[in-house]
Amino acid sequence: MTVDGSGARVARRAGSAGAGGALELLDGPVTDTTLRRYLEGIPGVDAVGLEQRAAGLATRSLKTSSKAMALDRVIELIDLTTLEGADTPGRVRSLVAKAITPDPSDPTCPRVAAVCVYGDLAAVAVDALGPFHAPRARAAGTSGIAVAAVATAFPSGRASLAVKLADVADAVAAGADEIDMVIDRGAFLSGRYEQVFEEIRAVKEACRRPDGEDAHLKVILEVGELVTYDNARRASWLAVLAGADFIKTSTGKVASNATLPMTLLMLEVVRDWHRLTGEQVGVKPAGGIRTSKDAIRNLVTVAETAGEEWLRPSLFRIGASSLLNDVLLQRQKARTGHYSGADYVTID
Amino acid sequence: MTRLAVPKTYKLYIGGKFPRSESGRTYEITGAGGDFLANAAQASRKDARDAVVAARSALKGWSAATAYNRGQVLYRIAELLEGRRAQFVDELVRSEGLTERRAAAVIDTAIDRWVWFAGWADKFAQVLGNGNPVAGPYFNLSVPEPTGVVAVIAPQAGEGHSLTGFVSAVAPALVSGNTVVVVASRSAPLSAISLSEVLATSDVPPGVVNVLTGSPAEIAPWLASHADVNAIDLVGAGALDWVQLQIDAAETLKRVLQPEDGPGAPAPTLARISAFTETKTVWHTKGLL
């Protein structure tokens, strides 16, 4: 589905082309009115069709060598996450150790894309990664592991803008390469689109580092609290318009998380955005993806919706913690020829 | 007026549910005279994998239940078996070709053995455990703990093997708090599946017993090499390449029981309970500070 068939309205994202946040929006300046006119003008989602399409993609079965490749790719796309109130520096260090060496019994095992922690622990993660931290690794010619920090009063997002921006600046200063922000669902649901838009833009500004590099911004929509597919699609467009580098399904802290139809819907938005503007925005399903099977279904959905070029860490991530162990068990099964067990991977 | 026969499809028992085989395969069960009895699911390695996952997730609750509680739950199964006596007699007559009298004797033995093992649940620890003498002001206690997930290749031949043999192989592993994945008799799986219907309606938590039907020769190697299985009872594997199975099991340091033949095998012994326990020894100071 292309939202805008006529192609007459061409939106330019905030901050893109270095225009200092200029936005040639739709039909006028960014206000609640223009945003509402645009977002609520987006046709409704065909929920039955969406779910059928997702269910159809989920029946795709990968075997042998393609499955082995898919499993490796899943690992390369994982944001290995720990977001508990009980997180300690020690726990973050062990998470980092696992990110660097997921399977000590198999040196061919790829590394994950990033570790995702709370902002106050970002410095610990950077320190623990050492030479494997993405900026240092890039300087040495390898890809490395990024540090993603959740910010903006994660997971509720209920704080004043000043507090949220301080939260972001803090995490960026601590060395976070990626910021996972939450949108203000209350504002979105009560129709204050401009507030949400401006918040994302302000956070994007706060992601700038003095050295000129930007921390990548992932915008968490928390689709479980947006309730409907229509809302999720509007929120996706809103986040993309406001300059998100990634749109992310959920925090993992509410009952309903990343379902396959929801991921499919968001992938359709970034695909349409790419057709409209040529810009590539990433998607990150998070929460509830625990098995290799689920993860591979996500890969299939990405390849079939946005295209295979999206299957790289800069455009697709899976936020997960227990998924990695399941993938490792599958890899061990493929390597040894017999089923493996939880005693053969690290506890997390 | 003649009625259309309604033959029963016997399914697997995994995690408290009765699924068909993931592979979709079935095979025909024939009676002693070669007549068609029923279709049974022919389990694949993936069904075995799912069963191990179910057994693993049930282990925590079952092994943490008090010994008294486990005894009560196991005894309850004997009560339910008694109530279903007629069905089991009928199945034994049809599938093993026994006379009604012999079949009744078989189910008596099965129930008696079940009660016998249920009684051990809160007693075996006294017999197998110990307070050890040590040269110091300490209590030094050895207590048996369950090994974990136990795979069982149930007896495949002999009078009453499909019920008595099955019960005598499964019950002792359950007593100490292990969970079980059992491959039933290939030729006569009816009693095993009917027993799992009893288990499903008793107080046994889902996943504690998982029953697979099909070819032991096909499934046993996967269970023997499975890294998440802690022990394997090869009691009914006499006709298989059980030496190779032992070698596979050794790769992941499993406890192994060897094949056992003969009428009434395996014999009910305390050794079958102790075979699937690990001894934990703890030191504890005697003095009150």
XYZ file of C-alpha atoms in Angstrom:
637
model
C 0.000 0.000 0.000
C 1.347 3.388 -0.879
C -0.238 6.011 1.250
C 0.134 8.720 -1.233
C -0.674 7.551 -4.714
C -0.508 10.939 -6.353
C 3.024 11.620 -5.232
C 2.127 15.288 -5.066
C 2.820 15.616 -1.402
C 6.467 15.003 -0.904
C 7.612 15.145 2.644
C 11.150 15.875 3.584
C 12.182 14.583 6.947
C 13.252 16.746 9.801
C 16.995 17.139 9.827
C 17.582 15.342 6.559
C 19.698 17.103 3.952
C 21.058 19.182 6.816
C 18.268 21.710 6.508
C 18.267 22.371 10.222
C 15.052 20.548 10.869
C 13.188 22.075 7.995
C 10.236 20.049 6.970
C 8.503 20.579 3.699
C 5.468 18.964 5.068
C 2.382 18.103 3.203
C 0.275 21.294 3.090
C 1.692 23.726 5.564
C 3.724 24.024 8.787
C 3.830 21.282 11.404
C 0.824 21.774 13.605
C -1.685 19.487 15.194
C -4.070 20.399 12.383
C -1.802 19.562 9.468
C -0.517 16.413 11.130
C -4.000 15.277 11.942
C -5.145 15.999 8.394
C -2.290 13.913 7.064
C -2.197 11.053 9.563
C -5.931 10.617 9.812
C -6.132 10.774 6.033
C -4.144 7.571 5.811
C -6.506 4.783 4.786
C -7.417 2.316 7.514
C -5.577 -0.969 7.844
C -7.259 -4.081 6.493
C -6.754 -6.035 9.697
C -7.965 -9.364 8.334
C -5.799 -9.035 5.247
C -2.783 -7.998 7.315
C -3.114 -10.943 9.669
C -3.650 -13.356 6.801
C -0.588 -12.055 5.021
C 1.472 -12.422 8.198
C 0.102 -15.921 8.782
C 0.944 -16.816 5.200
C 4.511 -15.602 5.586
C 4.795 -17.546 8.834
C 4.228 -20.840 7.026
C 7.425 -20.418 5.028
C 9.877 -23.091 6.093
C 13.637 -22.768 5.789
C 15.745 -25.917 5.768
C 19.383 -27.005 5.913
C 21.848 -24.482 4.501
C 19.354 -21.626 4.193
C 18.258 -22.254 7.760
C 21.880 -22.171 8.895
C 22.351 -18.850 7.125
C 19.137 -17.502 8.603
C 20.221 -18.469 12.121
C 23.539 -16.690 11.692
C 21.766 -13.656 10.319
C 19.378 -13.644 13.269
C 22.324 -13.459 15.652
C 23.847 -10.591 13.653
C 20.557 -8.694 13.955
C 19.977 -9.152 17.675
C 19.989 -6.276 20.132
C 20.905 -8.328 23.174
C 18.830 -6.745 25.867
C 18.651 -6.522 29.611
C 16.128 -4.037 30.929
C 15.371 -5.091 34.477
C 15.030 -2.983 37.556
C 17.514 -5.411 39.129
C 20.246 -4.850 36.507
C 23.704 -4.480 37.971
C 27.064 -3.542 36.392
C 28.012 -7.216 36.774
C 24.973 -8.340 34.873
C 25.711 -5.877 32.082
C 29.308 -7.093 31.896
C 28.168 -10.705 31.564
C 25.685 -9.635 28.888
C 28.508 -7.925 27.019
C 30.673 -11.038 27.352
C 27.862 -13.035 25.804
C 27.456 -10.461 23.017
C 31.143 -10.755 22.150
C 31.294 -14.553 22.415
C 27.765 -15.939 22.090
C 28.893 -19.561 21.884
C 32.301 -20.290 23.427
C 32.235 -23.803 21.945
C 32.043 -22.449 18.402
C 34.407 -19.707 17.217
C 32.510 -19.349 13.915
C 29.469 -17.988 15.740
C 28.797 -14.375 14.678
C 28.441 -11.519 17.140
C 25.242 -9.667 17.933
C 24.580 -6.178 16.584
C 24.247 -4.338 19.858
C 23.642 -4.593 23.558
C 20.648 -2.691 24.871
C 20.722 -1.430 28.459
C 19.342 1.338 30.633
C 21.041 4.692 30.170
C 22.855 4.696 33.490
C 24.563 1.416 32.568
C 25.639 2.507 29.072
C 29.066 3.549 30.380
C 29.522 0.107 31.942
C 28.647 -1.546 28.629
C 31.047 0.712 26.689
C 33.794 -0.030 29.167
C 33.135 -3.783 29.086
C 33.108 -3.873 25.276
C 36.501 -2.189 25.074
C 38.002 -2.782 21.621
C 34.763 -4.458 20.479
C 32.751 -1.255 20.928
C 31.517 -0.172 17.497
C 33.378 3.181 17.133
C 36.713 1.667 18.199
C 36.126 -1.462 16.125
C 35.261 0.628 13.050
C 38.496 2.519 13.449
C 40.248 -0.848 13.405
C 38.309 -1.959 10.339
C 35.784 -4.368 11.895
C 32.114 -3.843 12.632
C 31.974 -4.239 16.415
C 29.052 -4.108 18.773
C 27.031 -0.968 19.412
C 25.665 0.142 22.749
C 21.993 1.033 22.718
C 20.483 2.826 25.676
C 16.812 3.267 26.418
C 15.970 6.807 27.414
C 13.149 9.349 27.762
C 11.704 7.888 30.963
C 11.542 4.373 29.542
C 9.240 2.457 29.590
C 6.318 4.768 30.431
C 7.590 7.984 28.879
C 5.812 9.908 31.585
C 8.175 12.762 32.341
C 8.587 16.344 31.261
C 10.445 17.034 28.030
C 13.346 18.607 29.927
C 13.815 15.436 31.978
C 13.591 13.256 28.860
C 16.179 15.326 27.026
C 18.501 15.243 30.020
C 18.041 11.461 30.079
C 19.036 11.261 26.409
C 21.983 13.661 26.722
C 23.216 11.644 29.672
C 23.153 8.370 27.756
C 24.782 9.919 24.681
C 27.525 11.425 26.830
C 28.072 8.014 28.420
C 28.912 6.648 24.977
C 25.614 5.172 23.762
C 25.632 4.762 19.972
C 21.899 4.258 19.750
C 19.063 5.752 21.729
C 15.785 3.892 22.128
C 13.177 6.522 23.007
C 9.529 5.961 23.845
C 6.830 8.218 22.433
C 4.272 9.850 24.689
C 1.372 7.461 24.064
C -0.983 9.624 26.110
C -0.337 12.595 23.855
C -0.650 10.467 20.735
C -3.927 8.885 21.806
C -5.445 12.241 22.718
C -4.541 13.605 19.290
C -1.674 15.889 20.279
C 0.397 14.774 17.336
C 2.456 17.930 17.229
C 3.683 17.346 20.764
C 4.810 13.825 19.870
C 6.418 15.104 16.677
C 8.301 17.880 18.418
C 9.436 15.529 21.150
C 10.957 13.126 18.645
C 12.675 16.055 16.908
C 14.009 17.398 20.169
C 15.340 13.981 21.139
C 16.909 13.642 17.712
C 18.701 16.932 18.362
C 19.833 15.674 21.754
C 21.339 12.639 20.032
C 23.985 14.806 18.386
C 27.438 14.348 19.751
C 30.097 17.048 19.884
C 32.266 15.038 17.446
C 29.613 15.435 14.753
C 28.430 11.827 14.828
C 24.803 11.190 15.712
C 23.576 8.520 18.045
C 21.000 6.585 16.040
C 17.468 7.186 17.191
C 15.027 4.314 17.581
C 11.502 5.402 18.317
C 9.454 2.956 20.391
C 5.770 3.192 19.518
C 4.607 0.737 22.204
C 1.970 -0.695 19.894
C 0.393 -2.674 22.715
C -0.847 0.601 24.164
C -1.883 2.075 20.817
C -4.397 -0.767 20.621
C -5.348 -0.628 16.923
C -3.444 -1.260 13.709
C -4.667 2.129 12.425
C -3.052 3.892 15.377
C 0.139 1.889 14.937
C 0.355 2.885 11.287
C -0.258 6.562 12.081
C 2.338 6.487 14.842
C 4.814 4.841 12.472
C 4.301 7.598 9.895
C 4.541 10.237 12.565
C 7.836 8.847 13.842
C 9.270 8.509 10.350
C 8.211 12.068 9.451
C 9.816 13.381 12.624
C 13.164 11.849 11.730
C 13.383 8.419 13.385
C 16.253 6.236 12.162
C 14.388 3.177 13.381
C 10.842 2.483 14.428
C 10.515 -0.084 17.195
C 7.382 -1.964 18.146
C 7.442 -2.079 21.893
C 9.247 -1.821 25.178
C 8.655 -5.438 26.124
C 7.066 -4.199 29.333
C 3.382 -4.525 28.409
C 1.250 -7.574 27.691
C 1.092 -7.234 23.910
C 4.437 -6.970 22.179
C 5.907 -7.505 18.743
C 3.436 -9.621 16.825
C 4.212 -10.606 13.266
C 1.303 -8.586 11.754
C 2.505 -5.510 13.624
C 6.041 -5.936 12.311
C 4.632 -6.430 8.827
C 2.601 -3.236 9.134
C 5.636 -1.211 10.192
C 7.713 -2.720 7.409
C 5.077 -1.583 4.948
C 5.399 1.948 6.283
C 9.174 2.038 5.850
C 8.848 0.455 2.410
C 6.347 3.150 1.387
C 8.587 5.831 2.830
C 11.481 4.464 0.839
C 9.428 4.559 -2.357
C 8.313 8.084 -1.593
C 11.620 9.633 -0.611
C 14.415 7.140 -1.230
C 15.303 7.196 2.454
C 15.727 3.973 4.397
C 14.306 3.695 7.879
C 14.908 0.653 10.061
C 12.449 -1.514 11.940
C 12.994 -3.217 15.270
C 10.485 -5.706 16.635
C 11.112 -6.216 20.335
C 9.532 -8.243 23.073
C 7.983 -11.677 22.747
C 10.388 -13.063 20.119
C 11.837 -16.007 21.997
C 12.335 -18.810 19.501
C 14.423 -19.187 16.381
C 11.253 -20.017 14.514
C 9.684 -16.666 15.430
C 12.871 -14.844 14.481
C 13.121 -16.583 11.102
C 9.492 -15.693 10.402
C 10.455 -12.089 11.008
C 13.341 -12.383 8.545
C 11.011 -13.831 5.915
C 8.576 -10.981 6.495
C 11.333 -8.398 6.104
C 12.638 -9.957 2.903
C 9.173 -10.204 1.409
C 8.020 -6.730 2.448
C 10.847 -4.221 2.549
C 13.291 -6.336 0.579
C 16.398 -8.332 1.343
C 18.521 -5.204 1.554
C 16.740 -4.515 4.856
C 18.273 -7.640 6.348
C 21.287 -5.889 7.795
C 21.947 -4.476 11.234
C 21.591 -0.878 10.095
C 18.002 -1.474 8.958
C 16.602 -4.363 10.960
C 17.095 -5.426 14.549
C 15.429 -7.855 16.853
C 15.261 -6.812 20.477
C 15.555 -9.952 22.558
C 17.259 -11.643 25.449
C 16.257 -15.318 25.564
C 16.126 -15.622 21.745
C 19.909 -15.810 21.481
C 20.116 -18.985 23.554
C 17.473 -20.671 21.436
C 19.350 -19.781 18.255
C 22.575 -21.125 19.772
C 20.847 -24.412 20.614
C 19.692 -24.664 17.002
C 23.188 -23.974 15.735
C 24.614 -26.611 18.048
C 22.042 -29.106 16.795
C 23.048 -28.358 13.212
C 26.746 -28.669 14.037
C 26.718 -31.797 16.195
C 23.762 -33.657 14.703
C 22.060 -34.172 18.058
C 19.726 -32.055 20.135
C 21.369 -29.714 22.586
C 20.139 -28.537 25.953
C 20.023 -25.525 28.214
C 23.094 -26.811 30.087
C 25.180 -26.054 27.007
C 24.492 -22.322 26.787
C 25.005 -19.625 29.388
C 22.264 -18.699 31.789
C 21.013 -15.167 31.418
C -29.416 -53.094 12.396
C -25.633 -53.128 12.015
C -23.605 -50.256 13.366
C -20.615 -48.783 11.638
C -17.472 -49.606 13.616
C -15.898 -46.515 15.231
C -12.227 -47.353 15.663
C -10.240 -45.115 17.976
C -7.215 -43.164 16.750
C -4.509 -43.391 19.370
C -2.439 -40.238 19.647
C 0.736 -39.189 21.420
C 0.763 -37.747 24.924
C 3.058 -34.711 25.174
C 2.900 -31.956 27.770
C -0.557 -32.996 28.982
C -2.036 -32.862 25.489
C -2.800 -35.518 22.919
C -1.251 -34.295 19.655
C -0.872 -36.225 16.432
C 2.667 -36.797 15.285
C 4.283 -33.634 13.912
C 5.202 -35.747 10.875
C 1.578 -36.676 10.237
C 2.530 -40.347 10.120
C 0.439 -43.156 11.537
C 0.825 -46.912 11.567
C -1.600 -49.764 11.925
C -1.905 -51.663 15.166
C -2.894 -55.253 14.618
C -4.148 -57.764 17.143
C -2.432 -61.015 18.021
C -4.261 -62.651 15.098
C -3.211 -59.993 12.572
C -6.598 -58.238 12.539
C -6.786 -54.434 12.378
C -7.204 -52.822 15.807
C -6.475 -49.135 15.472
C -4.289 -46.469 13.963
C -1.571 -45.069 16.197
C 0.605 -42.013 15.688
C 4.145 -42.780 14.539
C 6.292 -40.317 16.441
C 9.239 -38.599 14.754
C 12.431 -37.180 16.240
C 10.723 -33.809 16.455
C 7.957 -35.265 18.607
C 10.712 -36.648 20.840
C 12.280 -33.180 20.933
C 8.948 -31.598 21.909
C 8.416 -34.253 24.563
C 11.814 -33.502 26.092
C 10.973 -29.789 26.171
C 7.686 -30.602 27.938
C 9.431 -32.918 30.391
C 12.110 -30.326 31.111
C 9.585 -27.617 31.868
C 7.570 -29.935 34.129
C 10.656 -31.016 36.075
C 10.848 -27.997 38.338
C 7.347 -28.359 39.744
C 7.337 -32.156 40.004
C 10.731 -32.445 41.675
C 9.855 -29.638 44.095
C 6.594 -31.276 45.153
C 6.825 -32.853 48.584
C 7.537 -36.580 48.651
C 4.216 -37.130 50.404
C 2.394 -35.237 47.663
C 4.099 -37.234 44.895
C 3.118 -40.432 46.677
C -0.494 -39.315 46.834
C -0.541 -38.331 43.169
C 0.934 -41.682 42.128
C -1.457 -43.585 44.364
C -4.361 -41.740 42.784
C -3.332 -43.185 39.409
C -3.656 -46.685 40.831
C -7.164 -45.804 42.002
C -8.109 -44.611 38.523
C -6.559 -47.692 36.892
C -8.771 -49.813 39.101
C -11.824 -47.945 37.822
C -10.814 -48.493 34.189
C -9.970 -52.154 34.693
C -12.488 -53.383 32.084
C -11.018 -51.201 29.340
C -7.475 -52.387 30.033
C -8.536 -56.037 30.134
C -10.258 -55.584 26.781
C -7.203 -53.940 25.219
C -4.839 -56.586 26.539
C -7.062 -59.329 25.167
C -7.264 -57.682 21.778
C -3.686 -56.503 21.369
C -1.631 -59.141 23.172
C -4.049 -62.027 22.598
C -4.289 -62.948 26.282
C -7.262 -64.748 27.784
C -9.471 -62.578 29.957
C -8.143 -64.319 33.048
C -4.504 -63.714 32.157
C -5.324 -60.136 31.203
C -6.999 -59.561 34.559
C -3.907 -60.941 36.280
C -1.727 -58.564 34.266
C -3.712 -55.504 35.278
C -3.698 -56.657 38.892
C 0.076 -56.841 38.757
C 0.271 -53.410 37.111
C -1.915 -51.770 39.754
C -0.131 -53.522 42.615
C 3.237 -52.416 41.332
C 2.000 -48.865 40.910
C 0.815 -48.839 44.537
C 4.116 -50.368 45.635
C 6.128 -47.632 43.934
C 3.741 -44.904 45.149
C 4.433 -46.071 48.677
C 8.155 -45.590 48.207
C 7.794 -41.892 47.372
C 8.187 -40.671 50.962
C 10.322 -43.611 52.112
C 13.135 -44.157 49.623
C 15.003 -41.112 50.903
C 15.254 -42.712 54.358
C 16.734 -45.859 52.830
C 19.007 -44.281 50.225
C 19.946 -41.209 52.244
C 22.288 -41.197 55.193
C 23.691 -39.197 58.062
C 27.412 -39.654 57.635
C 29.873 -39.846 60.515
C 32.425 -37.051 60.256
C 35.272 -35.964 62.533
C 33.937 -32.565 63.474
C 30.944 -30.769 64.943
C 28.901 -31.099 61.772
C 25.870 -32.867 60.483
C 26.873 -34.507 57.228
C 23.807 -35.601 55.305
C 23.494 -37.436 51.988
C 20.107 -37.170 50.309
C 18.937 -38.585 46.973
C 17.690 -36.045 44.441
C 16.046 -36.689 41.071
C 18.368 -37.001 38.076
C 16.149 -34.927 35.782
C 14.574 -35.882 32.487
C 14.582 -39.657 32.018
C 14.009 -41.276 28.621
C 12.552 -44.768 28.777
C 12.404 -47.368 26.041
C 9.489 -49.407 27.403
C 9.500 -53.228 27.204
C 8.638 -54.455 23.709
C 7.796 -58.117 24.291
C 6.564 -60.646 26.828
C 3.161 -61.308 28.337
C 1.647 -58.118 29.726
C 4.648 -56.059 28.595
C 2.429 -53.336 27.158
C 0.973 -52.542 30.583
C 2.937 -54.136 33.431
C 6.249 -53.604 31.701
C 5.338 -50.001 30.901
C 4.218 -49.266 34.462
C 7.260 -50.950 36.010
C 9.601 -48.864 33.881
C 7.853 -45.499 34.282
C 6.734 -45.511 37.938
C 10.170 -45.864 39.588
C 11.532 -42.900 37.638
C 8.587 -40.746 38.757
C 8.883 -41.659 42.433
C 11.946 -39.544 43.127
C 10.718 -36.568 41.091
C 12.091 -37.217 37.622
C 10.013 -36.456 34.556
C 9.766 -39.063 31.834
C 9.700 -39.386 28.050
C 8.724 -42.960 27.278
C 8.643 -44.806 23.972
C 5.813 -47.323 24.300
C 5.649 -50.847 22.897
C 5.628 -50.643 19.115
C 3.413 -53.678 18.567
C 0.959 -53.048 21.426
C 0.805 -49.357 22.351
C -2.920 -49.300 23.228
C -2.509 -49.818 26.965
C 0.177 -47.142 27.153
C -2.030 -44.552 25.469
C -5.023 -45.520 27.588
C -2.794 -45.174 30.643
C -1.833 -41.683 29.498
C -5.543 -40.846 29.331
C -5.676 -41.916 32.959
C -2.667 -39.710 33.723
C -4.252 -36.743 31.946
C -7.361 -36.970 34.103
C -5.478 -37.610 37.342
C -3.416 -35.154 39.377
C -0.162 -35.716 37.468
C 0.976 -32.306 36.181
C 1.219 -31.957 32.376
C 4.626 -32.900 30.995
C 5.633 -35.181 33.878
C 4.928 -38.240 31.724
C 5.152 -38.014 27.938
C 4.288 -41.019 25.827
C 5.521 -41.570 22.269
C 4.337 -44.386 20.048
C 6.112 -45.577 16.941
C 9.462 -47.106 16.178
C 11.912 -47.302 19.113
C 14.661 -47.969 16.582
C 13.935 -44.581 15.012
C 13.412 -42.524 18.170
C 15.841 -44.077 20.673
C 19.059 -42.742 19.053
C 17.713 -39.180 19.218
C 16.836 -39.562 22.884
C 20.148 -41.246 23.685
C 22.135 -38.404 22.120
C 19.847 -35.577 23.308
C 21.866 -33.267 25.523
C 18.837 -32.229 27.564
C 18.020 -35.808 28.624
C 19.756 -36.755 31.868
C 19.236 -40.520 31.906
C 18.005 -43.277 29.660
C 16.400 -46.551 30.664
C 17.040 -49.081 27.891
C 14.897 -51.776 29.511
C 13.017 -52.507 26.277
C 15.909 -51.858 23.904
C 17.185 -55.446 23.859
C 16.389 -55.843 20.169
C 18.016 -52.540 19.225
C 21.687 -51.704 18.877
C 21.778 -50.797 22.544
C 25.542 -50.767 22.788
C 25.566 -47.889 20.318
C 22.806 -46.231 22.328
C 24.984 -46.472 25.417
C 27.886 -44.951 23.525
C 25.659 -42.078 22.366
C 24.407 -41.600 25.924
C 27.967 -41.500 27.257
C 28.693 -38.448 25.090
C 26.471 -36.394 27.378
C 27.184 -38.327 30.590
C 23.741 -39.878 30.972
C 22.824 -42.465 33.521
C 21.947 -45.661 31.666
C 20.019 -48.772 32.639
C 20.589 -51.830 30.475
C 17.983 -53.966 28.701
C 16.056 -56.460 30.793
C 14.156 -59.460 29.459
C 11.926 -62.146 30.846
C 8.348 -62.347 32.117
C 7.249 -59.396 34.231
C 10.376 -57.442 33.334
C 11.473 -55.096 34.669
C 11.211 -56.441 38.194
C 10.063 -53.901 40.787
C 13.115 -53.097 42.869
C 14.401 -50.228 44.918
C 17.413 -50.252 42.609
C 15.242 -48.889 39.793
C 14.371 -45.904 41.979
C 17.933 -45.303 43.083
C 19.225 -45.619 39.506
C 17.691 -42.250 38.642
C 18.759 -40.268 41.673
C 21.822 -38.192 42.384
C 23.244 -38.084 45.873
C 23.662 -34.641 47.333
C 25.796 -34.338 50.451
C 25.565 -31.269 52.663
C 27.511 -30.175 55.712
C 25.754 -28.314 58.462
C 27.123 -27.039 61.751
C 25.906 -28.779 64.884
C 26.556 -26.031 67.362
C 24.048 -23.333 68.137
C 25.713 -19.948 67.962
